[in-house]
Amino acid sequence: MDLDWKNLGFAVRKTDYHVRCVYRDGKWSDLEVSPDDHLSIHIGATCLHYGQESFEGLKAYRGADDRIRLFRPWDNARRMINSARGILLAEVPEELFLEAVEKVVLLNRNYIPPYGTGATLYVRPLLIGTGPEVGVRPAKEYTFLVFVMPVGPYFKEGFKPVSMVICRKHDRAAPLGTGHLKVGGNYAASMSSVAAAHEKGFATAMYLDAREKKYIDECGPANFFAIKDNTYITPDSHSILPSITNNSLQVLAESFGMKVEKRPVPVEELAQFDEAGACGTAAVISPIGKVVDEETDRVYTFGDGVNPGPVTTRLYETLTGIQNGDLEDTFGWVKILQ
Ligand code: PLP
Ligand code: COI
């Protein structure tokens, strides 16, 4: 495959196959392989009308040894089960999820970017209510599919500091709503504020807790973390998505001998942090150079604004080293496919 691997961006790109199955009469069908990028569904499908859907995001990495690795795919499977319970979708059993992910990655192995390009194969599992209902109630039929595409970094800056703006006029998730689930409605709710942030030249919007607007929730499609002295700090909130990347960084920080604090993080505490970052599968780690609070006119800066800080860099290098096989997988996070 001859693609401009270093300049892929984060965009939809055609690959050869996706895999899918259907839940009907209380059971899942066998997985089917399809070369078609389109789906024919009933116009009354609950995913179309009432947002009854969940998705996941993980990546396949090609190592220097040419082996293909997945990072903690079982955690994505479990999170999708949790999302399904939250909005009453049929649950995809962990084994079926893993089988589908492995199958679609191997079927599209030619699209897994070469080692050293900084690009990876993004894997997008999707679970949708495809049975029709016009009353607001769960569908009786569901489709689970997984498709893939080679991608570069989510934030075009890659591993370079970005600027973010605090979002005070809008919330992506209610205090006791669905923010902790990976469901489409949260992303629909974030589109206008993220677009407004982009228009002003920021990489994304930083959301605050919806109840008091005092604490940091998360950053667009990524969790927030900060470094203060020898401590890794990350918000604890019901309305943020439990990020597998963030959890991994907490484990790595501990392994570096750092303290880890998961607790409410007041906005003003930004002034005390040595380093800050956004983390997620798509974003990997995006160092934050600047956060602007337009309401208070405060501008918080981290480091020299040009280079990522030393702890962020160490976390990034260790995480990506484990993911692509350069470093030993001492935590049992990697599934080698071949
Ligand atoms: N927060 C949101 C809102 C996300 O969409 C994602 C992406 O999945 C994350 C955080 C990061 O989660 P993870 O590290 O599991 O990809
Ligand atoms: C991911 O990081 O995998 C995500 O799902 C974020 C997404 C909204 C691009």
PDB file of N, CA, C and O and ligand atoms in Angstrom, residues 57 79 172 182 187 218 220-223 241-246 279-282, ligand 1:
ATOM      1  N   GLY A  57     -13.169   3.361  20.150  1.00  0.00           N
ATOM      2  CA  GLY A  57     -12.012   3.758  19.351  1.00  0.00           C
ATOM      3  C   GLY A  57     -10.772   3.104  19.932  1.00  0.00           C
ATOM      4  O   GLY A  57     -10.502   3.218  21.125  1.00  0.00           O
ATOM      5  N   ARG A  79     -15.967  -1.372  28.052  1.00  0.00           N
ATOM      6  CA  ARG A  79     -16.592  -0.037  28.075  1.00  0.00           C
ATOM      7  C   ARG A  79     -17.824  -0.013  27.171  1.00  0.00           C
ATOM      8  O   ARG A  79     -18.821   0.643  27.487  1.00  0.00           O
ATOM      9  N   ARG A 172     -21.258  19.550  27.631  1.00  0.00           N
ATOM     10  CA  ARG A 172     -21.422  18.384  26.751  1.00  0.00           C
ATOM     11  C   ARG A 172     -22.223  17.284  27.445  1.00  0.00           C
ATOM     12  O   ARG A 172     -22.799  16.428  26.792  1.00  0.00           O
ATOM     13  N   LYS A 182     -19.760   6.097  26.190  1.00  0.00           N
ATOM     14  CA  LYS A 182     -19.297   6.511  24.857  1.00  0.00           C
ATOM     15  C   LYS A 182     -20.482   6.384  23.903  1.00  0.00           C
ATOM     16  O   LYS A 182     -20.608   5.401  23.172  1.00  0.00           O
ATOM     17  N   TYR A 187     -21.363  13.534  21.778  1.00  0.00           N
ATOM     18  CA  TYR A 187     -20.523  14.149  20.745  1.00  0.00           C
ATOM     19  C   TYR A 187     -21.339  15.158  19.951  1.00  0.00           C
ATOM     20  O   TYR A 187     -20.834  16.217  19.580  1.00  0.00           O
ATOM     21  N   GLU A 218     -13.360  17.567  30.937  1.00  0.00           N
ATOM     22  CA  GLU A 218     -12.403  17.043  29.952  1.00  0.00           C
ATOM     23  C   GLU A 218     -12.231  17.967  28.769  1.00  0.00           C
ATOM     24  O   GLU A 218     -12.826  19.041  28.709  1.00  0.00           O
ATOM     25  N   GLY A 220     -12.545  18.360  24.876  1.00  0.00           N
ATOM     26  CA  GLY A 220     -13.064  17.825  23.610  1.00  0.00           C
ATOM     27  C   GLY A 220     -13.121  16.310  23.692  1.00  0.00           C
ATOM     28  O   GLY A 220     -13.741  15.753  24.602  1.00  0.00           O
ATOM     29  N   PRO A 221     -12.455  15.607  22.771  1.00  0.00           N
ATOM     30  CA  PRO A 221     -12.520  14.145  22.775  1.00  0.00           C
ATOM     31  C   PRO A 221     -11.393  13.503  23.574  1.00  0.00           C
ATOM     32  O   PRO A 221     -10.914  12.419  23.220  1.00  0.00           O
ATOM     33  N   ALA A 222     -10.977  14.110  24.661  1.00  0.00           N
ATOM     34  CA  ALA A 222      -9.837  13.584  25.419  1.00  0.00           C
ATOM     35  C   ALA A 222      -9.955  13.963  26.887  1.00  0.00           C
ATOM     36  O   ALA A 222     -10.551  14.985  27.224  1.00  0.00           O
ATOM     37  N   ASN A 223      -9.358  13.159  27.759  1.00  0.00           N
ATOM     38  CA  ASN A 223      -9.297  13.464  29.200  1.00  0.00           C
ATOM     39  C   ASN A 223      -8.204  14.497  29.471  1.00  0.00           C
ATOM     40  O   ASN A 223      -7.281  14.680  28.679  1.00  0.00           O
ATOM     41  N   LEU A 241     -15.577  10.658  30.266  1.00  0.00           N
ATOM     42  CA  LEU A 241     -15.422   9.275  29.801  1.00  0.00           C
ATOM     43  C   LEU A 241     -14.203   8.653  30.480  1.00  0.00           C
ATOM     44  O   LEU A 241     -13.118   9.245  30.456  1.00  0.00           O
ATOM     45  N   PRO A 242     -14.363   7.473  31.093  1.00  0.00           N
ATOM     46  CA  PRO A 242     -13.189   6.810  31.699  1.00  0.00           C
ATOM     47  C   PRO A 242     -12.228   6.372  30.576  1.00  0.00           C
ATOM     48  O   PRO A 242     -12.460   5.385  29.899  1.00  0.00           O
ATOM     49  N   SER A 243     -11.187   7.159  30.407  1.00  0.00           N
ATOM     50  CA  SER A 243     -10.251   6.948  29.287  1.00  0.00           C
ATOM     51  C   SER A 243      -9.256   5.839  29.600  1.00  0.00           C
ATOM     52  O   SER A 243      -8.627   5.817  30.665  1.00  0.00           O
ATOM     53  N   ILE A 244      -9.097   4.938  28.639  1.00  0.00           N
ATOM     54  CA  ILE A 244      -8.144   3.837  28.793  1.00  0.00           C
ATOM     55  C   ILE A 244      -6.713   4.394  28.730  1.00  0.00           C
ATOM     56  O   ILE A 244      -5.819   3.938  29.437  1.00  0.00           O
ATOM     57  N   THR A 245      -6.519   5.421  27.921  1.00  0.00           N
ATOM     58  CA  THR A 245      -5.195   6.064  27.845  1.00  0.00           C
ATOM     59  C   THR A 245      -4.852   6.709  29.182  1.00  0.00           C
ATOM     60  O   THR A 245      -3.742   6.531  29.701  1.00  0.00           O
ATOM     61  N   ASN A 246      -5.810   7.456  29.738  1.00  0.00           N
ATOM     62  CA  ASN A 246      -5.569   8.125  31.016  1.00  0.00           C
ATOM     63  C   ASN A 246      -5.257   7.101  32.106  1.00  0.00           C
ATOM     64  O   ASN A 246      -4.306   7.265  32.889  1.00  0.00           O
ATOM     65  N   CYS A 279      -5.413  13.535  26.836  1.00  0.00           N
ATOM     66  CA  CYS A 279      -5.016  12.185  26.425  1.00  0.00           C
ATOM     67  C   CYS A 279      -6.218  11.362  25.977  1.00  0.00           C
ATOM     68  O   CYS A 279      -7.320  11.523  26.481  1.00  0.00           O
ATOM     69  N   GLY A 280      -5.970  10.508  25.013  1.00  0.00           N
ATOM     70  CA  GLY A 280      -7.012   9.628  24.489  1.00  0.00           C
ATOM     71  C   GLY A 280      -6.423   8.798  23.365  1.00  0.00           C
ATOM     72  O   GLY A 280      -5.296   9.060  22.929  1.00  0.00           O
ATOM     73  N   THR A 281      -7.175   7.820  22.895  1.00  0.00           N
ATOM     74  CA  THR A 281      -6.673   6.970  21.820  1.00  0.00           C
ATOM     75  C   THR A 281      -6.335   7.801  20.586  1.00  0.00           C
ATOM     76  O   THR A 281      -5.251   7.686  20.017  1.00  0.00           O
ATOM     77  N   ALA A 282      -7.276   8.629  20.158  1.00  0.00           N
ATOM     78  CA  ALA A 282      -7.047   9.424  18.945  1.00  0.00           C
ATOM     79  C   ALA A 282      -5.998  10.501  19.208  1.00  0.00           C
ATOM     80  O   ALA A 282      -5.104  10.728  18.391  1.00  0.00           O
TER      81      ALA A 282
HETATM   82  N1  PLP B   1     -12.908  11.525  26.431  1.00  0.00           N
HETATM   83  C1  PLP B   1     -13.723  11.476  25.373  1.00  0.00           C
HETATM   84  C2  PLP B   1     -14.932  12.342  25.371  1.00  0.00           C
HETATM   85  C3  PLP B   1     -13.425  10.609  24.312  1.00  0.00           C
HETATM   86  O1  PLP B   1     -14.210  10.550  23.247  1.00  0.00           O
HETATM   87  C4  PLP B   1     -12.272   9.807  24.376  1.00  0.00           C
HETATM   88  C5  PLP B   1     -11.963   8.881  23.304  1.00  0.00           C
HETATM   89  O2  PLP B   1     -12.252   7.722  23.341  1.00  0.00           O
HETATM   90  C6  PLP B   1     -11.465   9.904  25.497  1.00  0.00           C
HETATM   91  C7  PLP B   1     -11.801  10.767  26.506  1.00  0.00           C
HETATM   92  C8  PLP B   1     -10.241   9.052  25.633  1.00  0.00           C
HETATM   93  O3  PLP B   1     -10.551   7.715  25.918  1.00  0.00           O
HETATM   94  P1  PLP B   1      -9.565   6.557  25.504  1.00  0.00           P
HETATM   95  O4  PLP B   1      -8.256   6.870  26.089  1.00  0.00           O
HETATM   96  O5  PLP B   1     -10.160   5.327  26.064  1.00  0.00           O
HETATM   97  O6  PLP B   1      -9.531   6.559  24.018  1.00  0.00           O
END
